[in-house]
C-alpha cells in the first residue's frame, strides 16, 4: 500500500472471479484505486472471461502465487471453501496486506481465520457486501454492484484498526454503505431477516409440492404467493452453505418462529377470534411501520 | 330476470357496499347488465358515498327490504356476518333470484346456507372473486376490479344448474376468469396457496418483533424480507375471519408445513449438506417451474 494515498493499491489479488469478485475488481479499477489486478480461479474459461471483461489484468495458477506482493487480497469463494484458501495463502501474504472475504455468514470464517491465519490474523477484515443478484457469475459482474448497498464489516479483537479503517474507506469509495458489527451479531441479524425467511420459504414450498393435490393448488396461486415464495427460488449451492455455516442461529430462530406459530394455532384451536385478531394486528402494524421506516432509510441515504 | 336476455337483471341488491360490493355494482352497470341497484349497509355515510360514486341508485334500511323483487342479490359482508344476513333475507327472496356471496372461504358459508336458506338453497351460488386490493372500502371500488381475475364458483348438489350457468356468464361478462370447484376443494386450495402463507408471514413477523434485538434486526432487512413479509401487512379483520372460518384446513396444512420444516432442521442438525442442498433444490426448481407456468397462464389468457 502506498503511504502517499491510503486508498491506492498496487496489486489486488481476487481469489474467485465470480459475480462478487469480478464486480469488486471492476469497481476498484473504475474508481482508480488499484494499479494491477491478478485473478485466481478454478475455471480457466471463467478467468478468460474475467480478463475479457477487464476485471483482471492477468491470471495465475494458484492462490498462493497470486497473493505474493499483493497489498489487497479479496477471497470471494463460497464460505465452505474459504478456510482451505486461507490455509493455502497464509505463508505467501505480505506483512501489511489487507485481506478480506465476502461471505454471507461471518462466525464461521472468523473461526477459520483464527485457526489458520496465525501472524496474519490482524490483516483479515471480514466483510459481507449485501449485493447478490438473481444471476451469478462473472458475466453479470459490474462496477456499480456495490453502489448504495450495505457492506458489513465484522472485525474481531485482533483486527488491525488501521486496516479496518482502510477497508471501511475502500468499500465506501466504491459506493457501499458500510456498517461494523460483531460476527455474532451479524449472523444473528441475518439469521433473523434473511436466512430464516429463506428456510421457511423453502420448507413451505416443499410442503405444497409434496401434497397429492399440490400441482392443482399451485395453479390457483396468486400475487401473495408469488411474493412470499420468491426467495424459495434461490441458488441451492449458496443457500446450503449459508444454512449450514449459520446453523446454530438459524435453528435457534426457527425455534422462536415455531413458538410464534404455536401461539397462533393455539388461539385458532381455542376459537378465540379476538386473540387471533390481536396476533395478526401485531404483525400487520409492525410490517406497516417497517415499510415506512424502510422507505425513509432508503430515501434518506 | 328477463327471459329475453338471460344476463339482464332488473334489480340488483348489494348487501355490504364496500370494495367488492361496490365494484360489482359498478361493473354490472358499466356492462349494461342491470337496470337498478339498491344498496344495503350498516353505515349511512358509506351508502351515501356509494350513491355518489354511482354504484347504487338508492339505499334501503334493511336487507330484508332490499331484496324484495330483486332478481340478483350479492351478499358482500364479512364471512362471519353472512349467516345472519341470509337468515334476515330468506323470507323476502324472490323464487327465481340469483343469490351470491363473495367470501374468501366457502365451506363455512355453504354450511350456513344449508342451515338457513331452506327452499331458497337452490338459488344460492357461492362465489369467491380473487380481487382484493391493498385498500378496502367503497372509495377504492372500480368497475374493472374483476377484469382478468379468477372467480371461483363452488356449487353444491342442491344448486340450480340454470342459475349456476347464469352466475358463470355474469362474472365472465364483467371480466372474470370463472372456475368451478367444490367448497371443500376451494378451501383446501386456498389454505395451501394463500391462508397458510399469510399465517406463516404473520407468525414470522411476530417472532422477529418479539426478539429483544428485533428492532435492530429489522433495520438490516432487505428486498427478500420485504417480499416475504408483504402479506403480513394484511387487514386483521379480514384475516381473522379467514383463519377462523377455514381453521380446519389451515391447521391441517400448517402441520404439513411443520413436517417439511422438520425435514430441513433434521438434515441441518445431522450436518448432511448434500441432503440440505437436495431439499433446497426441490423448492428452488419447483418455484422456478411455477414461475414459468404462471407467466404462461397469465399471458395465455
Coordinates of C-alpha atoms in Angstrom, one line a residue:
Chain A
X1 CA 0.0 0.0 0.0
X2 CA 1.4 3.4 -0.9
X3 CA 1.8 5.8 2.1
X4 CA 1.0 8.8 -0.1
X5 CA -2.6 7.7 -0.7
X6 CA -4.0 5.4 1.9
X7 CA -6.6 4.1 -0.6
X8 CA -4.3 3.4 -3.5
X9 CA -3.3 -0.2 -4.0
X10 CA -0.5 -1.6 -6.2
X11 CA -1.7 -5.1 -6.6
X12 CA -5.1 -6.6 -5.9
X13 CA -5.5 -10.4 -5.9
X14 CA -9.0 -11.6 -6.4
X15 CA -9.5 -15.3 -5.4
X16 CA -12.7 -16.4 -7.0
X17 CA -13.7 -14.3 -10.0
X18 CA -17.5 -14.7 -10.0
X19 CA -20.1 -12.0 -9.6
X20 CA -18.8 -10.5 -6.4
X21 CA -15.1 -10.9 -7.0
X22 CA -15.4 -9.7 -10.6
X23 CA -17.6 -6.8 -9.6
X24 CA -15.1 -5.8 -6.9
X25 CA -12.2 -5.8 -9.3
X26 CA -14.2 -3.7 -11.8
X27 CA -15.3 -1.3 -9.1
X28 CA -11.8 -0.8 -7.8
X29 CA -10.5 -0.2 -11.3
X30 CA -13.3 2.2 -12.2
X31 CA -12.6 4.2 -9.0
X32 CA -8.9 4.3 -9.9
X33 CA -7.9 2.6 -6.7
X34 CA -5.7 -0.1 -8.0
X35 CA -2.9 -0.4 -10.5
X36 CA -3.0 -4.1 -11.2
X37 CA -5.4 -7.0 -10.7
X38 CA -4.5 -10.6 -10.6
X39 CA -7.2 -13.2 -10.7
X40 CA -7.2 -16.7 -9.3
X41 CA -9.9 -19.3 -10.0
X42 CA -10.7 -22.9 -10.6
X43 CA -12.0 -22.4 -14.2
X44 CA -9.6 -21.2 -16.9
X45 CA -12.7 -20.4 -19.0
X46 CA -14.0 -18.1 -16.3
X47 CA -10.7 -16.4 -15.8
X48 CA -10.5 -15.7 -19.5
X49 CA -13.9 -14.1 -19.3
X50 CA -12.8 -12.0 -16.4
X51 CA -9.8 -10.8 -18.4
X52 CA -12.0 -10.1 -21.4
X53 CA -14.4 -8.1 -19.2
X54 CA -11.4 -6.1 -18.0
X55 CA -11.9 -7.2 -14.4
X56 CA -8.4 -8.8 -14.1
X57 CA -5.2 -8.0 -15.9
X58 CA -3.7 -11.4 -15.5
X59 CA -4.4 -14.8 -14.0
X60 CA -2.1 -17.1 -12.0
X61 CA -2.4 -20.8 -11.4
X62 CA -2.6 -20.8 -7.6
X63 CA -3.9 -18.6 -4.8
X64 CA -0.5 -18.8 -3.0
X65 CA 1.2 -17.5 -6.1
X66 CA -1.4 -14.8 -6.7
X67 CA -1.1 -13.1 -3.3
X68 CA 2.7 -12.6 -3.4
X69 CA 3.4 -8.9 -3.2
X70 CA -0.3 -8.1 -3.2
X71 CA -1.3 -5.2 -0.8
X72 CA -5.0 -6.2 -1.2
X73 CA -6.5 -9.7 -1.3
X74 CA -10.2 -10.5 -1.7
X75 CA -11.3 -14.0 -1.0
X76 CA -14.5 -14.4 -3.0
X77 CA -15.1 -18.1 -2.9
X78 CA -18.0 -20.0 -1.2
X79 CA -17.9 -19.8 2.6
X80 CA -17.2 -23.5 2.9
X81 CA -14.2 -23.3 0.6
X82 CA -12.7 -20.2 2.3
X83 CA -10.7 -22.0 5.1
X84 CA -8.7 -24.0 2.7
X85 CA -7.9 -20.8 0.7
X86 CA -6.7 -19.1 3.8
X87 CA -4.5 -22.1 4.6
X88 CA -3.1 -22.1 1.1
X89 CA -2.2 -18.3 1.1
X90 CA -1.1 -17.8 4.7
X91 CA 2.6 -18.2 4.1
X92 CA 2.7 -16.0 1.0
X93 CA 0.8 -13.0 2.3
X94 CA 2.7 -9.7 2.6
X95 CA 3.0 -8.4 6.2
X96 CA 0.9 -5.3 5.5
X97 CA -1.7 -6.8 3.2
X98 CA -5.4 -6.0 3.7
X99 CA -7.1 -9.4 3.4
X100 CA -10.9 -9.6 3.1
X101 CA -13.6 -12.1 2.4
X102 CA -17.1 -11.5 1.2
X103 CA -19.1 -14.4 2.8
X104 CA -22.7 -14.2 3.8
X105 CA -22.0 -15.7 7.2
X106 CA -19.2 -14.4 9.5
X107 CA -18.7 -16.6 12.6
X108 CA -17.6 -19.5 10.5
X109 CA -15.0 -17.6 8.5
X110 CA -13.7 -15.8 11.6
X111 CA -13.3 -19.1 13.4
X112 CA -11.4 -20.4 10.3
X113 CA -9.2 -17.3 10.3
X114 CA -8.4 -17.8 14.0
X115 CA -7.4 -21.4 13.3
X116 CA -5.4 -20.7 10.2
X117 CA -4.0 -17.2 9.8
X118 CA -1.7 -17.0 12.9
X119 CA 0.5 -14.0 12.4
X120 CA -1.6 -12.6 9.6
X121 CA -4.9 -12.7 11.7
X122 CA -4.7 -8.9 12.2
X123 CA -4.6 -8.4 8.4
X124 CA -8.0 -10.0 8.0
X125 CA -11.1 -7.8 7.8
X126 CA -14.2 -10.0 7.4
X127 CA -16.6 -8.4 5.0
X128 CA -20.2 -9.0 3.7
X129 CA -21.4 -6.9 0.9
X130 CA -25.2 -7.4 0.6
X131 CA -25.1 -7.4 -3.2
X132 CA -26.5 -10.6 -4.6
X133 CA -28.3 -10.6 -7.8
X134 CA -30.6 -13.3 -9.3
X135 CA -27.8 -14.2 -11.6
X136 CA -24.3 -15.2 -10.6
X137 CA -21.1 -15.5 -12.5
X138 CA -18.5 -13.2 -14.0
X139 CA -20.7 -12.3 -17.0
X140 CA -23.1 -10.5 -14.6
X141 CA -20.3 -8.6 -12.8
X142 CA -20.5 -4.8 -12.9
X143 CA -18.5 -1.9 -11.4
X144 CA -21.7 -0.5 -9.8
X145 CA -22.8 -3.6 -8.0
X146 CA -22.0 -2.2 -4.5
X147 CA -23.4 1.2 -5.1
X148 CA -25.9 2.1 -2.3
X149 CA -25.6 -1.5 -1.0
X150 CA -25.0 -2.3 2.6
X151 CA -21.5 -3.6 3.4
X152 CA -21.0 -5.2 6.8
X153 CA -17.5 -5.4 8.3
X154 CA -17.2 -7.7 11.3
X155 CA -13.8 -7.1 12.9
X156 CA -12.5 -9.1 15.9
X157 CA -10.3 -8.0 18.8
X158 CA -7.2 -8.9 16.8
X159 CA -8.1 -7.0 13.7
X160 CA -5.6 -4.1 12.9
X161 CA -7.6 -0.9 13.4
X162 CA -5.7 0.8 10.7
X163 CA -6.6 -1.9 8.1
X164 CA -10.2 -1.8 9.3
X165 CA -10.3 1.9 8.6
X166 CA -8.9 1.4 5.2
X167 CA -11.4 -1.4 4.4
X168 CA -14.2 1.0 5.5
X169 CA -13.0 3.8 3.3
X170 CA -12.4 1.4 0.4
X171 CA -16.0 0.0 0.4
X172 CA -17.4 3.5 0.8
X173 CA -15.3 4.6 -2.2
X174 CA -16.9 2.1 -4.4
X175 CA -20.4 3.1 -3.3
X176 CA -21.1 0.8 -0.3
X177 CA -23.0 1.9 2.9
X178 CA -20.5 0.5 5.4
X179 CA -21.5 -0.7 8.9
X180 CA -19.5 -2.5 11.5
X181 CA -20.9 -5.2 13.8
X182 CA -19.6 -8.3 15.6
X183 CA -19.5 -11.6 13.7
X184 CA -22.0 -12.9 16.3
X185 CA -24.4 -10.0 15.8
X186 CA -24.1 -10.2 12.1
X187 CA -25.0 -13.9 12.0
X188 CA -27.9 -13.4 14.4
X189 CA -29.2 -10.5 12.4
X190 CA -29.1 -12.2 9.1
X191 CA -30.5 -15.4 10.5
X192 CA -33.5 -13.3 11.6
X193 CA -34.1 -11.2 8.5
X194 CA -32.7 -13.4 5.7
X195 CA -31.7 -17.0 6.5
X196 CA -34.9 -17.9 8.4
X197 CA -37.2 -16.5 5.8
X198 CA -35.4 -18.5 3.2
X199 CA -35.6 -21.6 5.3
X200 CA -39.4 -21.0 5.8
X201 CA -40.0 -20.3 2.1
X202 CA -38.1 -23.5 1.1
X203 CA -40.0 -25.6 3.6
X204 CA -43.3 -24.0 2.7
X205 CA -42.8 -24.6 -1.0
X206 CA -41.8 -28.2 -0.3
X207 CA -44.9 -28.8 1.8
X208 CA -47.1 -27.6 -1.1
X209 CA -45.2 -29.6 -3.7
X210 CA -45.4 -32.7 -1.5
X211 CA -49.2 -32.6 -1.3
X212 CA -51.0 -35.1 -3.5
X213 CA -53.0 -32.1 -4.9
X214 CA -50.1 -29.8 -4.9
X215 CA -49.9 -29.3 -8.7
X216 CA -53.6 -28.3 -8.7
X217 CA -53.2 -25.9 -5.8
X218 CA -50.2 -24.2 -7.5
X219 CA -52.4 -23.3 -10.5
X220 CA -54.5 -21.2 -8.2
X221 CA -51.7 -19.3 -6.6
X222 CA -51.7 -15.5 -6.9
X223 CA -49.6 -12.4 -6.2
X224 CA -49.4 -13.0 -2.4
X225 CA -48.0 -16.5 -3.0
X226 CA -45.6 -15.2 -5.7
X227 CA -44.0 -12.6 -3.4
X228 CA -44.0 -14.9 -0.4
X229 CA -42.1 -17.6 -2.3
X230 CA -39.8 -15.5 -4.5
X231 CA -36.8 -16.3 -2.3
X232 CA -37.6 -20.1 -2.5
X233 CA -36.1 -20.0 -6.0
X234 CA -32.7 -19.0 -4.5
X235 CA -29.5 -20.8 -5.5
X236 CA -29.2 -24.2 -3.7
X237 CA -25.4 -24.2 -3.5
X238 CA -25.3 -20.7 -2.0
X239 CA -28.1 -21.5 0.5
X240 CA -26.8 -24.9 1.5
X241 CA -23.7 -23.2 2.6
X242 CA -25.5 -20.4 4.4
X243 CA -27.9 -22.6 6.3
X244 CA -25.1 -24.9 7.2
X245 CA -22.5 -22.3 8.3
X246 CA -25.1 -20.4 10.3
X247 CA -27.0 -23.4 11.5
X248 CA -26.8 -22.5 15.2
X249 CA -28.5 -19.2 14.8
X250 CA -30.9 -20.4 12.1
X251 CA -32.1 -23.3 14.3
X252 CA -32.4 -21.0 17.3
X253 CA -34.5 -18.6 15.5
X254 CA -36.6 -21.3 13.8
X255 CA -37.5 -22.4 17.3
X256 CA -38.7 -18.9 18.1
X257 CA -40.7 -18.9 14.9
X258 CA -42.3 -22.2 15.9
X259 CA -43.3 -20.6 19.2
X260 CA -45.0 -17.7 17.3
X261 CA -46.8 -20.2 15.1
X262 CA -47.8 -22.2 18.2
X263 CA -49.3 -19.1 19.6
X264 CA -51.4 -18.6 16.5
X265 CA -52.5 -22.2 16.3
X266 CA -53.4 -22.2 20.0
X267 CA -55.8 -19.3 19.7
X268 CA -57.3 -20.7 16.4
X269 CA -57.9 -24.0 18.1
X270 CA -59.4 -22.4 21.1
X271 CA -61.7 -20.3 18.9
X272 CA -60.5 -17.1 20.4
X273 CA -61.2 -14.7 17.5
X274 CA -60.3 -11.6 19.4
X275 CA -56.8 -13.2 20.2
X276 CA -56.4 -14.2 16.5
X277 CA -57.1 -10.6 15.5
X278 CA -54.6 -9.3 18.1
X279 CA -51.8 -11.5 16.9
X280 CA -52.5 -10.5 13.3
X281 CA -52.7 -6.9 14.2
X282 CA -49.3 -7.0 15.9
X283 CA -47.7 -8.4 12.7
X284 CA -49.7 -6.1 10.4
X285 CA -48.9 -2.9 12.3
X286 CA -45.3 -4.0 12.7
X287 CA -44.9 -4.6 9.0
X288 CA -46.6 -1.3 8.1
X289 CA -44.2 0.5 10.4
X290 CA -41.2 -1.3 9.0
X291 CA -42.3 -0.4 5.5
X292 CA -42.5 3.3 6.4
X293 CA -39.2 3.3 8.3
X294 CA -37.5 1.3 5.5
X295 CA -38.7 3.7 2.8
X296 CA -37.4 6.6 4.9
X297 CA -34.0 5.0 5.4
X298 CA -33.6 4.3 1.7
X299 CA -34.6 7.7 0.6
X300 CA -32.5 9.3 3.4
X301 CA -29.3 7.9 2.1
Chain B
X1 CA -84.8 -11.8 -14.6
X2 CA -86.0 -11.0 -18.2
X3 CA -86.4 -14.1 -20.4
X4 CA -85.4 -12.1 -23.5
X5 CA -81.8 -11.7 -22.3
X6 CA -80.6 -14.2 -19.7
X7 CA -78.0 -11.8 -18.5
X8 CA -80.1 -8.7 -17.9
X9 CA -81.3 -8.0 -14.4
X10 CA -84.0 -5.7 -13.3
X11 CA -83.0 -5.2 -9.8
X12 CA -79.6 -5.9 -8.1
X13 CA -79.5 -5.7 -4.3
X14 CA -76.0 -5.3 -2.9
X15 CA -75.7 -6.1 0.8
X16 CA -72.5 -4.6 2.0
X17 CA -71.3 -1.7 -0.2
X18 CA -67.5 -1.9 0.3
X19 CA -64.7 -2.6 -2.2
X20 CA -66.2 -5.8 -3.6
X21 CA -69.9 -5.0 -3.4
X22 CA -69.4 -1.5 -4.8
X23 CA -67.1 -2.7 -7.6
X24 CA -69.6 -5.4 -8.5
X25 CA -72.4 -2.8 -8.8
X26 CA -70.2 -0.5 -10.9
X27 CA -69.1 -3.4 -13.1
X28 CA -72.7 -4.6 -13.7
X29 CA -73.8 -1.1 -14.5
X30 CA -70.8 -0.5 -16.8
X31 CA -71.6 -3.7 -18.7
X32 CA -75.3 -2.6 -19.0
X33 CA -76.4 -5.8 -17.2
X34 CA -78.6 -4.2 -14.6
X35 CA -81.4 -1.6 -14.6
X36 CA -81.4 -0.6 -11.0
X37 CA -79.1 -1.1 -8.0
X38 CA -80.3 -1.0 -4.4
X39 CA -77.7 -0.8 -1.6
X40 CA -77.9 -2.0 1.9
X41 CA -75.2 -1.3 4.5
X42 CA -74.6 -0.5 8.2
X43 CA -73.1 2.9 7.5
X44 CA -75.3 5.7 6.1
X45 CA -72.1 7.6 5.3
X46 CA -70.8 4.7 3.3
X47 CA -74.1 4.3 1.4
X48 CA -74.0 8.0 0.6
X49 CA -70.6 7.5 -0.9
X50 CA -71.7 4.5 -2.9
X51 CA -74.5 6.6 -4.3
X52 CA -72.2 9.5 -5.1
X53 CA -69.9 7.0 -6.9
X54 CA -72.8 5.9 -9.0
X55 CA -72.5 2.3 -7.6
X56 CA -76.1 2.3 -6.2
X57 CA -79.2 4.1 -7.2
X58 CA -80.9 4.0 -3.9
X59 CA -80.4 2.7 -0.4
X60 CA -82.8 0.9 1.9
X61 CA -82.8 0.5 5.6
X62 CA -82.8 -3.3 5.8
X63 CA -81.5 -6.3 3.8
X64 CA -84.9 -7.9 4.0
X65 CA -86.5 -4.8 2.4
X66 CA -83.7 -4.5 -0.2
X67 CA -84.1 -8.0 -1.6
X68 CA -87.8 -7.7 -2.3
X69 CA -88.4 -8.1 -6.1
X70 CA -84.6 -8.3 -6.7
X71 CA -83.6 -10.8 -9.3
X72 CA -80.0 -10.6 -8.3
X73 CA -78.6 -10.3 -4.7
X74 CA -75.0 -10.1 -3.8
X75 CA -74.1 -10.6 -0.1
X76 CA -70.7 -8.8 0.2
X77 CA -70.3 -8.7 4.0
X78 CA -67.6 -10.4 6.1
X79 CA -67.9 -14.2 6.1
X80 CA -68.7 -14.3 9.8
X81 CA -71.6 -11.9 9.3
X82 CA -73.1 -13.7 6.2
X83 CA -75.2 -16.3 8.1
X84 CA -77.3 -13.6 9.9
X85 CA -77.8 -11.8 6.6
X86 CA -79.0 -15.0 4.9
X87 CA -81.4 -15.5 7.9
X88 CA -82.7 -12.0 7.6
X89 CA -83.4 -12.1 3.9
X90 CA -84.6 -15.7 3.4
X91 CA -88.4 -14.9 3.6
X92 CA -88.1 -11.9 1.3
X93 CA -86.2 -13.5 -1.6
X94 CA -87.9 -13.9 -4.9
X95 CA -88.4 -17.5 -6.1
X96 CA -86.2 -17.1 -9.1
X97 CA -83.5 -14.8 -7.5
X98 CA -79.8 -15.5 -8.1
X99 CA -78.2 -15.1 -4.7
X100 CA -74.4 -15.0 -4.4
X101 CA -71.8 -14.2 -1.8
X102 CA -68.2 -13.2 -2.3
X103 CA -66.5 -14.7 0.8
X104 CA -62.9 -15.9 0.8
X105 CA -63.8 -19.2 2.4
X106 CA -66.6 -21.4 1.2
X107 CA -67.4 -24.4 3.4
X108 CA -68.5 -22.1 6.2
X109 CA -71.0 -20.1 4.1
X110 CA -72.3 -23.3 2.4
X111 CA -72.9 -24.8 5.8
X112 CA -74.7 -21.6 6.8
X113 CA -76.8 -21.6 3.7
X114 CA -77.8 -25.2 4.3
X115 CA -78.8 -24.3 7.8
X116 CA -80.7 -21.2 6.8
X117 CA -81.9 -20.9 3.3
X118 CA -84.4 -23.9 3.2
X119 CA -86.4 -23.5 0.0
X120 CA -84.1 -20.9 -1.4
X121 CA -81.0 -23.1 -1.1
X122 CA -81.0 -23.9 -4.9
X123 CA -80.9 -20.1 -5.6
X124 CA -77.6 -19.7 -3.8
X125 CA -74.4 -19.8 -5.9
X126 CA -71.4 -19.4 -3.6
X127 CA -68.7 -17.2 -5.3
X128 CA -65.2 -16.0 -4.5
X129 CA -63.7 -13.4 -6.7
X130 CA -60.0 -13.2 -6.1
X131 CA -59.8 -9.4 -6.3
X132 CA -58.6 -7.9 -3.1
X133 CA -56.6 -4.8 -3.2
X134 CA -54.3 -3.3 -0.5
X135 CA -57.0 -0.7 0.2
X136 CA -60.6 -1.6 1.1
X137 CA -63.8 0.4 1.1
X138 CA -66.2 1.9 -1.4
X139 CA -63.8 4.8 -2.3
X140 CA -61.5 2.2 -3.9
X141 CA -64.2 0.4 -5.8
X142 CA -63.9 0.3 -9.6
X143 CA -65.8 -1.3 -12.4
X144 CA -62.7 -3.0 -13.7
X145 CA -61.8 -4.7 -10.4
X146 CA -62.7 -8.2 -11.6
X147 CA -61.1 -7.9 -15.0
X148 CA -58.7 -10.9 -15.6
X149 CA -59.2 -12.0 -12.1
X150 CA -60.1 -15.5 -11.1
X151 CA -63.6 -16.0 -9.8
X152 CA -64.4 -19.3 -8.1
X153 CA -67.9 -20.7 -8.0
X154 CA -68.4 -23.5 -5.5
X155 CA -71.9 -25.0 -6.2
X156 CA -73.4 -27.8 -4.1
X157 CA -75.7 -30.6 -5.1
X158 CA -78.8 -28.5 -4.5
X159 CA -77.6 -25.6 -6.6
X160 CA -79.9 -24.8 -9.5
X161 CA -77.8 -25.6 -12.7
X162 CA -79.6 -22.8 -14.6
X163 CA -78.6 -20.2 -12.0
X164 CA -75.1 -21.6 -11.8
X165 CA -74.8 -21.1 -15.5
X166 CA -76.1 -17.6 -15.3
X167 CA -73.6 -16.8 -12.5
X168 CA -70.8 -18.1 -14.6
X169 CA -71.8 -16.0 -17.6
X170 CA -72.3 -12.9 -15.4
X171 CA -68.9 -13.0 -13.8
X172 CA -67.3 -13.7 -17.2
X173 CA -69.2 -10.7 -18.7
X174 CA -67.6 -8.4 -16.1
X175 CA -64.1 -9.7 -16.9
X176 CA -63.6 -12.6 -14.5
X177 CA -61.9 -15.9 -15.3
X178 CA -64.5 -18.3 -13.9
X179 CA -63.8 -21.7 -12.5
X180 CA -66.0 -24.1 -10.6
X181 CA -64.8 -26.3 -7.7
X182 CA -66.3 -27.9 -4.7
X183 CA -66.4 -25.8 -1.5
X184 CA -64.0 -28.4 0.1
X185 CA -61.5 -28.2 -2.7
X186 CA -61.7 -24.4 -2.7
X187 CA -60.9 -24.2 1.0
X188 CA -58.1 -26.7 0.8
X189 CA -56.6 -25.0 -2.3
X190 CA -56.7 -21.5 -0.7
X191 CA -55.5 -22.8 2.6
X192 CA -52.4 -24.1 0.7
X193 CA -51.6 -21.1 -1.6
X194 CA -53.0 -18.2 0.4
X195 CA -54.1 -18.8 4.0
X196 CA -51.1 -20.7 5.2
X197 CA -48.6 -18.3 3.7
X198 CA -50.4 -15.5 5.5
X199 CA -50.3 -17.4 8.8
X200 CA -46.6 -18.1 8.3
X201 CA -45.9 -14.5 7.4
X202 CA -47.8 -13.2 10.5
X203 CA -46.1 -15.7 12.8
X204 CA -42.7 -15.0 11.3
X205 CA -43.1 -11.2 11.7
X206 CA -44.2 -11.7 15.3
X207 CA -41.2 -13.8 16.0
X208 CA -38.8 -11.1 14.8
X209 CA -40.8 -8.3 16.6
X210 CA -40.7 -10.3 19.8
X211 CA -36.9 -10.8 19.8
X212 CA -35.1 -8.4 22.2
X213 CA -32.9 -7.3 19.3
X214 CA -35.8 -7.3 16.8
X215 CA -35.8 -3.6 16.2
X216 CA -32.1 -3.7 15.3
X217 CA -32.6 -6.8 13.1
X218 CA -35.4 -5.1 11.2
X219 CA -33.1 -2.2 10.2
X220 CA -30.9 -4.6 8.3
X221 CA -33.8 -6.3 6.4
X222 CA -33.6 -6.1 2.6
X223 CA -35.6 -7.0 -0.5
X224 CA -36.0 -10.7 0.2
X225 CA -37.5 -9.9 3.6
X226 CA -39.7 -7.2 2.1
X227 CA -41.3 -9.6 -0.4
X228 CA -41.6 -12.5 2.0
X229 CA -43.4 -10.3 4.6
X230 CA -45.6 -8.2 2.3
X231 CA -48.7 -10.2 3.1
X232 CA -48.0 -9.9 6.8
X233 CA -49.4 -6.3 6.5
X234 CA -52.8 -7.7 5.5
X235 CA -56.0 -6.5 7.2
X236 CA -56.5 -8.0 10.6
X237 CA -60.3 -8.1 10.4
X238 CA -60.4 -9.9 7.1
X239 CA -57.7 -12.4 8.0
X240 CA -59.1 -13.2 11.5
X241 CA -62.3 -14.3 9.7
X242 CA -60.4 -16.3 7.0
X243 CA -58.1 -18.1 9.5
X244 CA -61.1 -18.8 11.7
X245 CA -63.6 -19.9 9.1
X246 CA -61.0 -22.1 7.4
X247 CA -59.3 -23.2 10.5
X248 CA -59.6 -26.9 9.9
X249 CA -57.7 -26.8 6.5
X250 CA -55.3 -24.2 7.7
X251 CA -54.3 -26.2 10.8
X252 CA -54.0 -29.4 8.7
X253 CA -51.7 -27.7 6.2
X254 CA -49.7 -26.0 8.9
X255 CA -49.0 -29.4 10.2
X256 CA -47.7 -30.4 6.8
X257 CA -45.6 -27.3 6.7
X258 CA -44.1 -28.2 10.1
X259 CA -43.1 -31.6 8.8
X260 CA -41.3 -30.0 5.9
X261 CA -39.6 -27.7 8.3
X262 CA -38.7 -30.7 10.5
X263 CA -37.1 -32.4 7.5
X264 CA -34.9 -29.4 6.9
X265 CA -33.9 -29.0 10.6
X266 CA -33.2 -32.7 10.8
X267 CA -30.6 -32.6 8.0
X268 CA -29.1 -29.4 9.2
X269 CA -28.6 -30.8 12.7
X270 CA -27.2 -34.0 11.2
X271 CA -24.8 -32.0 9.1
X272 CA -25.9 -33.6 5.9
X273 CA -25.0 -30.9 3.5
X274 CA -25.9 -32.9 0.5
X275 CA -29.4 -33.5 1.9
X276 CA -29.8 -29.8 2.7
X277 CA -28.9 -29.0 -0.9
X278 CA -31.4 -31.6 -2.2
X279 CA -34.3 -30.1 -0.1
X280 CA -33.4 -26.6 -1.3
X281 CA -33.1 -27.7 -4.9
X282 CA -36.6 -29.3 -4.8
X283 CA -38.1 -26.0 -3.6
X284 CA -35.9 -23.9 -5.9
X285 CA -36.7 -25.9 -9.0
X286 CA -40.3 -26.1 -8.1
X287 CA -40.6 -22.4 -7.7
X288 CA -38.8 -21.7 -10.9
X289 CA -41.2 -24.0 -12.8
X290 CA -44.2 -22.4 -11.1
X291 CA -42.9 -19.0 -12.2
X292 CA -42.7 -20.1 -15.8
X293 CA -46.0 -21.9 -15.8
X294 CA -47.6 -19.0 -14.1
X295 CA -46.3 -16.5 -16.6
X296 CA -47.5 -18.7 -19.4
X297 CA -51.0 -19.0 -17.9
X298 CA -51.3 -15.2 -17.4
X299 CA -50.2 -14.3 -20.9
X300 CA -52.2 -17.1 -22.4
X301 CA -55.5 -15.7 -21.1

